[in-house]
mmCIF file of C-alpha atoms in Angstrom:
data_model
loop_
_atom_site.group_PDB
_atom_site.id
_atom_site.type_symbol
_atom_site.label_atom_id
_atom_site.label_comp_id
_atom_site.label_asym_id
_atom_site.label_seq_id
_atom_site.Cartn_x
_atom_site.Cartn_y
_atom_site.Cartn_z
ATOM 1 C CA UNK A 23 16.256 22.331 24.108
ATOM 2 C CA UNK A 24 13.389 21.436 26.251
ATOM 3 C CA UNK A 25 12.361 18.041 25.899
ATOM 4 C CA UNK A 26 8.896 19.078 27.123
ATOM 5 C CA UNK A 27 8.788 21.499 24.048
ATOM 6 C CA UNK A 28 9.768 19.847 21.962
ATOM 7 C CA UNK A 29 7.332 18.607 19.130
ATOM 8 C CA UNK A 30 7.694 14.433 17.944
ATOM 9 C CA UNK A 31 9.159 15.102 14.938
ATOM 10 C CA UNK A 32 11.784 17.468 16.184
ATOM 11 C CA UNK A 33 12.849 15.129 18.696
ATOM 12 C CA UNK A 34 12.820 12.314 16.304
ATOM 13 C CA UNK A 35 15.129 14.829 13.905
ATOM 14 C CA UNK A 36 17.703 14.982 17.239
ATOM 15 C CA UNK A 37 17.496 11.404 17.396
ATOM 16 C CA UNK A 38 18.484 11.318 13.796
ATOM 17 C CA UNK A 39 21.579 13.820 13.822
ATOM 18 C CA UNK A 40 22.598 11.611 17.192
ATOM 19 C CA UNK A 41 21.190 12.344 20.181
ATOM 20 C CA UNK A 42 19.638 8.897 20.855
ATOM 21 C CA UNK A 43 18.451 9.881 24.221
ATOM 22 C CA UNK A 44 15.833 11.704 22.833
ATOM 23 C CA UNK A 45 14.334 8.887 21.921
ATOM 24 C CA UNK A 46 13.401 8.269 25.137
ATOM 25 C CA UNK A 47 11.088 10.962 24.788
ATOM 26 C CA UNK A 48 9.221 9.579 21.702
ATOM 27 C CA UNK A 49 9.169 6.314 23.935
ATOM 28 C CA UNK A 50 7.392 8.248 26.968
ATOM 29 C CA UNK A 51 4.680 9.551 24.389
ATOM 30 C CA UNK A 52 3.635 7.041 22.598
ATOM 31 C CA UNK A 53 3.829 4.087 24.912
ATOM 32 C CA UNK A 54 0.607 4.112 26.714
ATOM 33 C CA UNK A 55 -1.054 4.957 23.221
ATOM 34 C CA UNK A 56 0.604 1.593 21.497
ATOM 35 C CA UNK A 57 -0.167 -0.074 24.654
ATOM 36 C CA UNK A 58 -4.231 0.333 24.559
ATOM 37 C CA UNK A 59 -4.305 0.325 20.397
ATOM 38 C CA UNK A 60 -2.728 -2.914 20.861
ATOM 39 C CA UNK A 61 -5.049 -4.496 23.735
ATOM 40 C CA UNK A 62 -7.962 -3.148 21.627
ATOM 41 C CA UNK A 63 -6.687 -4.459 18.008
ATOM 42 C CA UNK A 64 -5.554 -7.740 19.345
ATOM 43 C CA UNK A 65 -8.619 -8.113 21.888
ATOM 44 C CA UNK A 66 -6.662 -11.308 23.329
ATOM 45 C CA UNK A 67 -4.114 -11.787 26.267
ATOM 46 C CA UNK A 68 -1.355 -11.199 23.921
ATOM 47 C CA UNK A 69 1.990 -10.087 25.748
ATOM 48 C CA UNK A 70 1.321 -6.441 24.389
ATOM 49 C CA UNK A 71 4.368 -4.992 26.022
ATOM 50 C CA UNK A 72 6.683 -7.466 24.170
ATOM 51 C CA UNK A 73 5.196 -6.319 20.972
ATOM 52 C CA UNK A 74 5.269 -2.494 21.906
ATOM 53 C CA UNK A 75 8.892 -2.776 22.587
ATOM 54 C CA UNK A 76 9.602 -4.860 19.589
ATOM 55 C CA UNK A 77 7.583 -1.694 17.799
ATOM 56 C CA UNK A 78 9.916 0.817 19.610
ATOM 57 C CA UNK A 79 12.950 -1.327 18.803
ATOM 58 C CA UNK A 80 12.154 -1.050 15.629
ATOM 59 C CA UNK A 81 10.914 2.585 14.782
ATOM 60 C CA UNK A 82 15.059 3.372 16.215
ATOM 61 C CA UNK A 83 16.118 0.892 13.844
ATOM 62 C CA UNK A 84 14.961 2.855 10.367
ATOM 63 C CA UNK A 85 14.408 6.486 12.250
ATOM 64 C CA UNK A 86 16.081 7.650 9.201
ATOM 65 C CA UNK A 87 13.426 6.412 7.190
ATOM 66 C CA UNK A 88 11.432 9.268 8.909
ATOM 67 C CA UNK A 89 10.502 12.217 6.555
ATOM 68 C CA UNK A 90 10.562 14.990 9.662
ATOM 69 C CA UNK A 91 8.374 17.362 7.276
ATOM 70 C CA UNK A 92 5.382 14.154 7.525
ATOM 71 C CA UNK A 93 3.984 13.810 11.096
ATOM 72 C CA UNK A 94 5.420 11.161 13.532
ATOM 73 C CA UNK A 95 2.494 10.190 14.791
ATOM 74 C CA UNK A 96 0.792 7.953 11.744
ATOM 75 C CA UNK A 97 4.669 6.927 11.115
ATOM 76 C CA UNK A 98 4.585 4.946 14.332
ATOM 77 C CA UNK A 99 1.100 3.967 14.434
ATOM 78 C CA UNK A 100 2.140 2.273 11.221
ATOM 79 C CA UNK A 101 4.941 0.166 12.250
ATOM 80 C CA UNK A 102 2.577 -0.827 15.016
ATOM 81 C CA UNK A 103 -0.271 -1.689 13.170
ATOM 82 C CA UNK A 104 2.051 -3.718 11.116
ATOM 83 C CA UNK A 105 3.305 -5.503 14.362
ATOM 84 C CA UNK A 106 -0.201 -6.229 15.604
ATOM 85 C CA UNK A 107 -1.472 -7.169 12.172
ATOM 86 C CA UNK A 108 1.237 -10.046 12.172
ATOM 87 C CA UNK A 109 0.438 -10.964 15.556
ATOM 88 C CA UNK A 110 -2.955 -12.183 13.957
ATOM 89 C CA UNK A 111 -1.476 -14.614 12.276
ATOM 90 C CA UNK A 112 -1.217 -15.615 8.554
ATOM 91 C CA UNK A 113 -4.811 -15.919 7.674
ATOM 92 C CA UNK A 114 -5.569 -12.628 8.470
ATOM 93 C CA UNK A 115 -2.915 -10.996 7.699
ATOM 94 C CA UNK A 116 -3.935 -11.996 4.003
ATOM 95 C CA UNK A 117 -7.326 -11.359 4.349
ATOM 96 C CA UNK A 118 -6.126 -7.522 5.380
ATOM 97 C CA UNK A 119 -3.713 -7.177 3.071
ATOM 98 C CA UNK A 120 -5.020 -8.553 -0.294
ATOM 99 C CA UNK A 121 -6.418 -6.329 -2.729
ATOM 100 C CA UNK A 122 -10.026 -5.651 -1.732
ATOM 101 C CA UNK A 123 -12.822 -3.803 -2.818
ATOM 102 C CA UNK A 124 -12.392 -1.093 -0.641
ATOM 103 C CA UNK A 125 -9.069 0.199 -1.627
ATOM 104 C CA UNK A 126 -10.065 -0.535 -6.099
ATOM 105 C CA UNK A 127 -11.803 1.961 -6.169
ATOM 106 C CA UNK A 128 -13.046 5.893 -4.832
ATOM 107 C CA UNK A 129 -15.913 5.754 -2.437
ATOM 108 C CA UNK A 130 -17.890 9.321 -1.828
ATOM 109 C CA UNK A 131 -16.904 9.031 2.217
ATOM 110 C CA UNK A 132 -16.034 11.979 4.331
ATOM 111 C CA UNK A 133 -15.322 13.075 7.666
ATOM 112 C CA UNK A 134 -18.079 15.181 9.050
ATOM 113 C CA UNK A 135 -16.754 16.338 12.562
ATOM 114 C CA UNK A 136 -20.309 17.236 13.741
ATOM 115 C CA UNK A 137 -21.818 13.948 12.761
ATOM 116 C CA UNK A 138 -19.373 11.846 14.121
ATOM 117 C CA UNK A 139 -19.076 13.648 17.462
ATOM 118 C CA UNK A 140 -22.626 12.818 17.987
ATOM 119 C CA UNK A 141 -22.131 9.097 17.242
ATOM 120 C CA UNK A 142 -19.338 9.174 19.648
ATOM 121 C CA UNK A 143 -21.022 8.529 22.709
ATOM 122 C CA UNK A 144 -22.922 5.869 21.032
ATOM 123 C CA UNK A 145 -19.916 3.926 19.377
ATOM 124 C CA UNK A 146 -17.912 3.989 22.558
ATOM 125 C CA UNK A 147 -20.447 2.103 24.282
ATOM 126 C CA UNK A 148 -21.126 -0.787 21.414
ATOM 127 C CA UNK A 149 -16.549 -0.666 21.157
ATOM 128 C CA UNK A 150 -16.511 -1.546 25.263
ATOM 129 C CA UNK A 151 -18.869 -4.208 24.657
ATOM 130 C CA UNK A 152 -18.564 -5.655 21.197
ATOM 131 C CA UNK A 153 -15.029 -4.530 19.420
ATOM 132 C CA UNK A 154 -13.813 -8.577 19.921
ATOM 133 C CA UNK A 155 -16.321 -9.461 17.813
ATOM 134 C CA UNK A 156 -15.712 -7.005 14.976
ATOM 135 C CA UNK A 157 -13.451 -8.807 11.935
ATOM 136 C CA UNK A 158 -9.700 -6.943 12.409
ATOM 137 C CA UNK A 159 -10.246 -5.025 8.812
ATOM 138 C CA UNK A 160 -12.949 -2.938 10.409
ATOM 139 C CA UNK A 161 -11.756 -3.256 14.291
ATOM 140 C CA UNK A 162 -8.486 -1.264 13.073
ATOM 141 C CA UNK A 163 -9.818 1.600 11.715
ATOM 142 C CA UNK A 164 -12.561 1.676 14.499
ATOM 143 C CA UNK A 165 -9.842 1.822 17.179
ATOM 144 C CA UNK A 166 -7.970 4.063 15.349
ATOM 145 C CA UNK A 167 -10.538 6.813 14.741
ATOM 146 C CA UNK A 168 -12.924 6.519 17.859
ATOM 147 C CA UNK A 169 -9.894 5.651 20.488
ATOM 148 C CA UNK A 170 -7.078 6.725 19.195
ATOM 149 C CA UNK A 171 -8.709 9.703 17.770
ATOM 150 C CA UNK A 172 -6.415 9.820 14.561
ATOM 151 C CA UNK A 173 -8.144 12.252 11.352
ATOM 152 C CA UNK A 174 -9.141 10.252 8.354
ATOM 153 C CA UNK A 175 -6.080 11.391 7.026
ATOM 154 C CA UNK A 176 -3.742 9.874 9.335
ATOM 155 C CA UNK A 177 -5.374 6.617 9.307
ATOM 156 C CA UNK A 178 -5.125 6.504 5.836
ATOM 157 C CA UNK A 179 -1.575 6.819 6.175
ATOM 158 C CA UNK A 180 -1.230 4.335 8.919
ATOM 159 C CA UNK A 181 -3.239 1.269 7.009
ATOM 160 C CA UNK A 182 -1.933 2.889 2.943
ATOM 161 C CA UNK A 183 -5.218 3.184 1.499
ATOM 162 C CA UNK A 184 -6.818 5.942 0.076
ATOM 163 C CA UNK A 185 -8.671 8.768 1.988
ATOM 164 C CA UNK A 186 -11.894 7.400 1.135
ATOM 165 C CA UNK A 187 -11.662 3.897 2.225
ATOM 166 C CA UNK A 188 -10.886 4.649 5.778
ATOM 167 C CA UNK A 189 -14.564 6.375 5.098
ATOM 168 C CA UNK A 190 -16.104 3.112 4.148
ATOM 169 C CA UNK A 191 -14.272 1.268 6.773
ATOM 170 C CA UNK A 192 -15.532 3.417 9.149
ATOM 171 C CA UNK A 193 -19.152 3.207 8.000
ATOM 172 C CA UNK A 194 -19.222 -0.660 7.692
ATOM 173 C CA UNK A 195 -17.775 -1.078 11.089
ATOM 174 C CA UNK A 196 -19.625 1.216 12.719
ATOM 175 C CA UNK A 197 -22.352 -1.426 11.215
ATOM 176 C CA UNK A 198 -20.746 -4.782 12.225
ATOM 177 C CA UNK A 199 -20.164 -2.973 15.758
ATOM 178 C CA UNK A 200 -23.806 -2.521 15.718
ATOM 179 C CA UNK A 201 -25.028 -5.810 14.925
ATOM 180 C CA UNK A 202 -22.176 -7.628 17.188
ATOM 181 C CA UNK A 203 -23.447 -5.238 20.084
ATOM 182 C CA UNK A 204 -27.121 -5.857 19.383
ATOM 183 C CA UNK A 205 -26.128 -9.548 19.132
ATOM 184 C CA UNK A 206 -24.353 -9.828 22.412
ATOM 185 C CA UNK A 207 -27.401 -7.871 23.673
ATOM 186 C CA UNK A 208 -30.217 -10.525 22.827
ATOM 187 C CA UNK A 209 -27.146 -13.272 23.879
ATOM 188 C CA UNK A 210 -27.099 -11.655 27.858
ATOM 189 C CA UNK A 211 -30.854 -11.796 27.443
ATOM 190 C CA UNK A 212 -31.529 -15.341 27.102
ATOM 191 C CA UNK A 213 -29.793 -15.921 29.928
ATOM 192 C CA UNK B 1 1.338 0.032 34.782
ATOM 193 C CA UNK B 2 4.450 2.888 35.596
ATOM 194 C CA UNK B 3 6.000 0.160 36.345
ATOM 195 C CA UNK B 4 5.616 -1.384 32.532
ATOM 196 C CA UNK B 5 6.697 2.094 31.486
ATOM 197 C CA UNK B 6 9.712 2.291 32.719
ATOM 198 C CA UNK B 7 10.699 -1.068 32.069
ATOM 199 C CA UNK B 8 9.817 -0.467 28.742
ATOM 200 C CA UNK B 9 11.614 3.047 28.187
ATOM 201 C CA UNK B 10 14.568 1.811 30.084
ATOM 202 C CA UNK B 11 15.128 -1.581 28.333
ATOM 203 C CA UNK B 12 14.820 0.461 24.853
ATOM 204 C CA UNK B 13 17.544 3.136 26.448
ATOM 205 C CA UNK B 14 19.726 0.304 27.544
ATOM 206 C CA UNK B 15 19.730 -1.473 24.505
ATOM 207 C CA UNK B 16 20.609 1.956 22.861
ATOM 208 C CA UNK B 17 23.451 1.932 25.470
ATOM 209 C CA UNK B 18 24.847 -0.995 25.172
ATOM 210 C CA UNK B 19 24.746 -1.185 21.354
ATOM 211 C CA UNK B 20 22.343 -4.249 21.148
ATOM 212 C CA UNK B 21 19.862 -1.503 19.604
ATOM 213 C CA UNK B 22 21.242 0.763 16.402
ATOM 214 C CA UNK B 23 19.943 2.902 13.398
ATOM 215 C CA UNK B 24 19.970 1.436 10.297
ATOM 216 C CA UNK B 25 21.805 4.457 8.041
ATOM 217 C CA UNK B 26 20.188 6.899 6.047
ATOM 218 C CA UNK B 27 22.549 5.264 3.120
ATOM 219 C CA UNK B 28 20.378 2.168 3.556
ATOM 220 C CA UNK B 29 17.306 3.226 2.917
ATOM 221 C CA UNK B 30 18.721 6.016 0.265
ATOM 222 C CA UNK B 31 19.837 2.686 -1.412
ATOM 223 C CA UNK B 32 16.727 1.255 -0.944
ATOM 224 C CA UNK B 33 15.119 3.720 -2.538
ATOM 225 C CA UNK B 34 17.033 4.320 -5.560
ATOM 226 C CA UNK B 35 16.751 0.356 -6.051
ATOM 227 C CA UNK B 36 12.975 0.219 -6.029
ATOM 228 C CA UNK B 37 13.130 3.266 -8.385
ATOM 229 C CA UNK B 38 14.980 1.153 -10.282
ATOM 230 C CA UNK B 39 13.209 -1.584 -10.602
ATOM 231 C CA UNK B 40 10.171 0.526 -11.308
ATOM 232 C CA UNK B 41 11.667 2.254 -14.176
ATOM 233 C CA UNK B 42 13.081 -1.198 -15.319
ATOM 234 C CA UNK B 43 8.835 -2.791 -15.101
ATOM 235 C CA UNK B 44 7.793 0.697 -17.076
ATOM 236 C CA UNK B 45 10.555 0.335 -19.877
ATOM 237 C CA UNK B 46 9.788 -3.385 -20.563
ATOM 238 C CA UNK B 47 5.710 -2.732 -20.717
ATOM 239 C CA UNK B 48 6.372 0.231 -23.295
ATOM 240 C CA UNK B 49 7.889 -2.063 -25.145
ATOM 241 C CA UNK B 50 5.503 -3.996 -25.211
ATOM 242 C CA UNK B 51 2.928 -1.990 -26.079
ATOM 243 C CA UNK B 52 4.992 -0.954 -28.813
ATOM 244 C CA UNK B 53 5.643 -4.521 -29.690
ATOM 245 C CA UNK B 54 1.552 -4.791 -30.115
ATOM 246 C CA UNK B 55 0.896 -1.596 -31.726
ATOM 247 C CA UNK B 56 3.758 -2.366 -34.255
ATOM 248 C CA UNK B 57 2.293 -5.789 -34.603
ATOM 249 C CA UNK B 58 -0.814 -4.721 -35.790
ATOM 250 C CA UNK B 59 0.445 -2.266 -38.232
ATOM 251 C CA UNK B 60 3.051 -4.134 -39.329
ATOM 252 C CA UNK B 61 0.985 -7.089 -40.605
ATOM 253 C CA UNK B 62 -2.024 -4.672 -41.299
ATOM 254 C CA UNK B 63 -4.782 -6.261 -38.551
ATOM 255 C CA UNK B 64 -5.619 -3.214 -36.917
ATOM 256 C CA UNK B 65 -7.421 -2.818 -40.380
ATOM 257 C CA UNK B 66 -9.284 -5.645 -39.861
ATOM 258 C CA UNK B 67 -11.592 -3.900 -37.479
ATOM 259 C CA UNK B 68 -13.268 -1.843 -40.172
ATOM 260 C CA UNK B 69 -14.627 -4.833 -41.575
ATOM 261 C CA UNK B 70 -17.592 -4.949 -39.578
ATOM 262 C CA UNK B 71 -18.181 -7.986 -36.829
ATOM 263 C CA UNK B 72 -16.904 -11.039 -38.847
ATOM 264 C CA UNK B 73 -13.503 -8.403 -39.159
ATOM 265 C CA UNK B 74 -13.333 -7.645 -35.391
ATOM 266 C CA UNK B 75 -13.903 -11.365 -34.403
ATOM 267 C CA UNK B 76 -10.855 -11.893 -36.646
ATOM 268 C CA UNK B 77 -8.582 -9.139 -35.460
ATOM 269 C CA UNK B 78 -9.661 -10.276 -31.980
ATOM 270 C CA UNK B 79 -8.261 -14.153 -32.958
ATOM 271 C CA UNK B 80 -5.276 -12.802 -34.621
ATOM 272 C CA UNK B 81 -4.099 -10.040 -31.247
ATOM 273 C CA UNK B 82 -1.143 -10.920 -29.406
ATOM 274 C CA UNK B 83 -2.784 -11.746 -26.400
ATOM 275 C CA UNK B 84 0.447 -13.066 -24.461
ATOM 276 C CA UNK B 85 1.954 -10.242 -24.565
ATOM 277 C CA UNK B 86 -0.799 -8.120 -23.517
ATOM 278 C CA UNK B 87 -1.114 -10.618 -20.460
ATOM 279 C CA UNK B 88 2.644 -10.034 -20.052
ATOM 280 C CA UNK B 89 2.502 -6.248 -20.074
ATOM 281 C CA UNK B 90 -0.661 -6.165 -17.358
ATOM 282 C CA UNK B 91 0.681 -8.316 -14.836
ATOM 283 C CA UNK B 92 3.917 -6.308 -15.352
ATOM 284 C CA UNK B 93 1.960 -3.091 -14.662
ATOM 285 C CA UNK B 94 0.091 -4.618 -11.347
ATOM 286 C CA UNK B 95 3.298 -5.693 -10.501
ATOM 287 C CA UNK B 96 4.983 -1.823 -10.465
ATOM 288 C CA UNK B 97 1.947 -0.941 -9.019
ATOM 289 C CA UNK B 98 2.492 -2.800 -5.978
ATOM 290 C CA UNK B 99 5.596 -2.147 -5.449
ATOM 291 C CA UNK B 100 5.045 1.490 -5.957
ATOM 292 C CA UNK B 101 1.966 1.137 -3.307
ATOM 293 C CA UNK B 102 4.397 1.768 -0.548
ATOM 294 C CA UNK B 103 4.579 5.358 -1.152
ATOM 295 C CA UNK B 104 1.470 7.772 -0.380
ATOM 296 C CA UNK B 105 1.539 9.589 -3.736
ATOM 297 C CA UNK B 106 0.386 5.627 -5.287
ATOM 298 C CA UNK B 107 -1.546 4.695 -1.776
ATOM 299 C CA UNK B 108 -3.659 7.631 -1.758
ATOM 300 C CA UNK B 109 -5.447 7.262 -4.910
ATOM 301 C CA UNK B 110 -7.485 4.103 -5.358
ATOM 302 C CA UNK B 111 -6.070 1.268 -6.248
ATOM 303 C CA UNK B 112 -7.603 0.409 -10.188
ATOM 304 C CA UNK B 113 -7.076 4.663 -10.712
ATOM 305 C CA UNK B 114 -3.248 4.317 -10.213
ATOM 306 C CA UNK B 115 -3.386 1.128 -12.110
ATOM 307 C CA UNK B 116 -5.181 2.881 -15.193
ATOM 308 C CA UNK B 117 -2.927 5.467 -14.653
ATOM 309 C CA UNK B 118 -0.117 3.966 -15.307
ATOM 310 C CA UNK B 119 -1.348 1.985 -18.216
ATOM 311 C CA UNK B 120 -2.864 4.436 -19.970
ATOM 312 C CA UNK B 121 0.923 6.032 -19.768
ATOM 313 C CA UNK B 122 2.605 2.918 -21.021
ATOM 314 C CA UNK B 123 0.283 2.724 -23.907
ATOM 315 C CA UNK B 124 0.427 6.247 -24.836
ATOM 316 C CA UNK B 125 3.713 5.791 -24.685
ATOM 317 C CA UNK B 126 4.016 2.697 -26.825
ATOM 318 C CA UNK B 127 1.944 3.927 -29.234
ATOM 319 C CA UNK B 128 3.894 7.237 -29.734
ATOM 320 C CA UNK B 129 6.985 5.117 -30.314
ATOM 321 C CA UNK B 130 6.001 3.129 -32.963
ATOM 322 C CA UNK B 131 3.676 6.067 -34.930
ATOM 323 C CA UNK B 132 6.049 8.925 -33.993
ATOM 324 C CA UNK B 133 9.384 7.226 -35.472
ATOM 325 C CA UNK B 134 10.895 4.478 -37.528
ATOM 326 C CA UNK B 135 12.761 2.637 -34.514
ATOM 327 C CA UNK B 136 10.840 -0.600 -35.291
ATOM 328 C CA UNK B 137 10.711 -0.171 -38.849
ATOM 329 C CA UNK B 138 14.484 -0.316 -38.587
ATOM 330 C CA UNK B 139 14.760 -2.925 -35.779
ATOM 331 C CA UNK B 140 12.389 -5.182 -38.257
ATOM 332 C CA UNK B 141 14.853 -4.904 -41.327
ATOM 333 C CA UNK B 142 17.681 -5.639 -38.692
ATOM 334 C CA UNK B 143 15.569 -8.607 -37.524
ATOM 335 C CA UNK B 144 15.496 -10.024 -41.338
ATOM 336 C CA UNK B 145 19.184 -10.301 -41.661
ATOM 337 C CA UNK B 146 18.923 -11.750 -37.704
ATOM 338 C CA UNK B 147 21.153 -8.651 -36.814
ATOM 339 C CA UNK B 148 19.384 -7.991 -33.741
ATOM 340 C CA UNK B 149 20.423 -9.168 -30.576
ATOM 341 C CA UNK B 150 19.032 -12.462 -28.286
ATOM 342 C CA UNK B 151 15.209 -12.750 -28.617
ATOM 343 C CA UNK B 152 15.002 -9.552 -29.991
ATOM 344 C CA UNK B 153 14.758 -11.456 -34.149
ATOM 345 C CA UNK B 154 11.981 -12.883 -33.380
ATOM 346 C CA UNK B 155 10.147 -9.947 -31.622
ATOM 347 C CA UNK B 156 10.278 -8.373 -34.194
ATOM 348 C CA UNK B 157 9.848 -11.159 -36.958
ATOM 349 C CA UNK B 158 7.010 -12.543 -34.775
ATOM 350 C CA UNK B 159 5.316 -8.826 -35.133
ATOM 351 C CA UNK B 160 5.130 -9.689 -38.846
ATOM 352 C CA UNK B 161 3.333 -13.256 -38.520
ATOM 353 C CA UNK B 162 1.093 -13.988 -40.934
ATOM 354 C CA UNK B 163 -2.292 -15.663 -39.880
ATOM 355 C CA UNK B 164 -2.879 -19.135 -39.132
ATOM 356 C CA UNK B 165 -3.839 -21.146 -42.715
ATOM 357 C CA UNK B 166 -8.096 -20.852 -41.988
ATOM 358 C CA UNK B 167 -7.554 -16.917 -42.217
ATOM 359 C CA UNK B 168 -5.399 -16.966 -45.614
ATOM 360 C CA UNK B 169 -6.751 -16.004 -48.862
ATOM 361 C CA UNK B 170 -6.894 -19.376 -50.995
#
C-alpha cells in the first residue's frame, strides 16, 4: 500500500500487525507539528527535539494501546502534551492537573466556526506577541485550537476534560492573551 | 531544520532496528485494563455496601424515624448518622472516579456529573439491597451468635447501636 495514501490510523494499524517501518511515516507527519506545539507550550529554550523523540519513542512503545476506530491525531497530541506538561515542572503540573473548576462542572461553551474565524486574525497577532505570558492551563488549549487547529473535540480528548471546558478555556485565554498583549503594549511604550 | 527531521525519524527507525525501541504487547495493556476494571468493580462493591450498611443502620435501630419529629428530631437523627462511613463511601466514590477519568466515556462529562452519577447508583443500589431482601436481616442474626466472618460482627452489630446515654429514655 501507498504510504502516501495511507490515512494515520491505518498506518498506525500496519505498525501494529508488524510492519514497524511504517512508523516512520507517522514520524514524518507529525514531527514538525510536535516540534512548534512544543516551542509554543514550553515558550523556553527547552531541547524540544529531545522531548519530541522521547514522545515518538514512546507512542511505539504502547501503539497497541491505539483504538484504530478513534483518530490518531488527538492520541499523539496527548502523549505530547503529557511530555511537555512534565517538562514544566512539578508545580505546574499540579496546578494543571488538580481538580478545577473548569472540568466540575458543564459550562454553555461552543464552537462557532464563523465567530472564531473572525477572531483569528486577531488572536494570532496577541499569540506572536504575548503567548509566554499566558499561565500553561490556558496557553495549551490556545496553541492547540488557534495553531494547531485541532476541533473542540479533539482537544478535549488531548487535555481529558469535557467538551465544554476546552470552551471556557478558550474564552478565558483568549482574555489573559488580551490583557498580556495589551500589557506588553503599554510596557514597549514607556520605553 | 530537515536536518532535525531526519535525525529524528532515523534515530526512532534505528532504535526500532536495533531493538533498543519495542511495543509493549497488546496483552499488557489488555491486562491493564481488565485490572483497573477490577479495581473499579472492587471500589463500587465496597461503597454499596456501605450504603447498605447506612440504610440498614437506620432502619435497623429505627432513626430514620426520627426525622418526622420535626427539627429537635432531625437535629437528633443528624447526631445519631453514621457519618464515618458515609465519609468512607465518598472518598471511595472520588476515588473510582479518578481512576475511571482516564477513559472518555468518564472524561467527557463534567467532573461532579460523573461523580453524582455514580453515587446516586451506589445508593440506589444500597438502598434496594437492604428494602428489597432480608440479606442483612439474616447477616444481623448471624452477627448475634458472632457467626459472621472478620469485622463483619460488628458491622452489623454496630448497625444496631443504641444512642449515646443523653438520647435514652430515662
Amino acid at each position: 500500500m501507498e504510504a502516501l495514501t495511507l490515512t494515520d490510523e491505518e498506518a498506525a494499524r500496519l505498525v501494529q500487525l508488524g510492519e514497524p517501518e511504517m512508523f516512520g511515516v507517522l514520524v514524518e507527519r507529525y514531527e514538525e507539528k510536535l516540534l512548534r506545539y512544543g516551542r509554543r507550550f514550553l515558550s523556553k529554550s527547552e531541547d524540544i527535539e529531545d522531548i519530541v523523540q522521547d514522545v515518538f519513542m514512546s507512542a511505539y512503545e504502547n501503539i497497541q494501546d491505539f483504538d484504530t476506530h478513534a483518530r490518531f491525531s488527538p492520541w499523539i497530541y496527548r502523549i505530547a502534551h503529557n511530555a511537555f506538561v512534565n517538562k514544566l515542572g512539578k508545580s505546574v503540573r499540579d496546578r494543571l492537573r488538580l481538580i478545577d473548576l473548569d472540568t466540575l462542572l458543564s459550562h454553555p461553551a461552543y464552537e462557532d466556526p464563523d465567530i472564531e474565524r473572525r477572531e483569528w486574525k486577531e488572536v494570532g497577532k496577541m499569540i506572536d506577541k504575548a503567548l509566554a505570558e499566558v499561565a500553561p492551563k490556558y496557553r495549551e488549549v490556545l496553541v492547540l485550537y488557534y495553531l494547531e487547529e485541532l476541533p473542540y473535540k479533539e482537544i478535549a480528548d488531548v487535555l481529558s476534560v469535557p467538551q465544554s471546558t476546552v470552551g471556557v478555556r478558550l474564552k478565558r485565554g483568549k482574555e489573559a492573551l488580551k490583557r498580556a498583549y495589551e500589557q506588553l503594549e503599554r510596557d514597549h511604550g514607556t520605553h | 531544520m530537515e536536518h532535525t527531521k531526519d535525525t529524528i525519524k532515523e534515530n526512532i527507525l534505528h532504535k526500532i532496528k536495533e531493538n533498543k525501541l519495542s511495543m509493549r504487547p497488546r496483552a499488557y495493556f489488555l491486562l491493564r485494563m481488565v485490572l483497573v476494571a477490577l479495581l473499579g468493580l472492587v471500589i463500587l462493591l465496597v461503597s454499596v455496601f456501605l450504603f447498605n450498611l447506612i440504610f440498614f443502620s437506620m432502619r435497623v435501630s429505627g432513626h430514620a424515624h426520627l426525622m418526622s419529629y420535626g427539627p429537635s428530631g432531625i437535629a437528633i437523627f443528624l447526631r445519631l448518622f453514621p457519618w464515618p462511613l458515609l465519609i468512607v463511601d465518598v472518598l471511595l466514590l472520588m476515588l473510582l472516579e479518578h481512576l475511571l477519568r482516564r477513559f472518555r466515556f468518564a472524561y467527557k462529562q463534567p467532573i461532579l456529573y460523573f461523580f453524582f452519577a455514580i453515587l446516586a447508583l451506589a445508593i440506589s443500589v444500597g438502598l434496594l439491597i437492604d428494602r428489597s431482601s432480608d440479606v442483612n436481616d439474616r447477616m444481623l442474626r448471624h452477627a448475634d451468635v458472632n457467626d459472621l466472618p472478620g469485622p463483619f460482627n460488628n458491622f452489623y452489630e454496630g448497625a444496631r447501636r443504641l444512642p449515646p446515654p443523653e438520647f435514652r429514655v430515662r
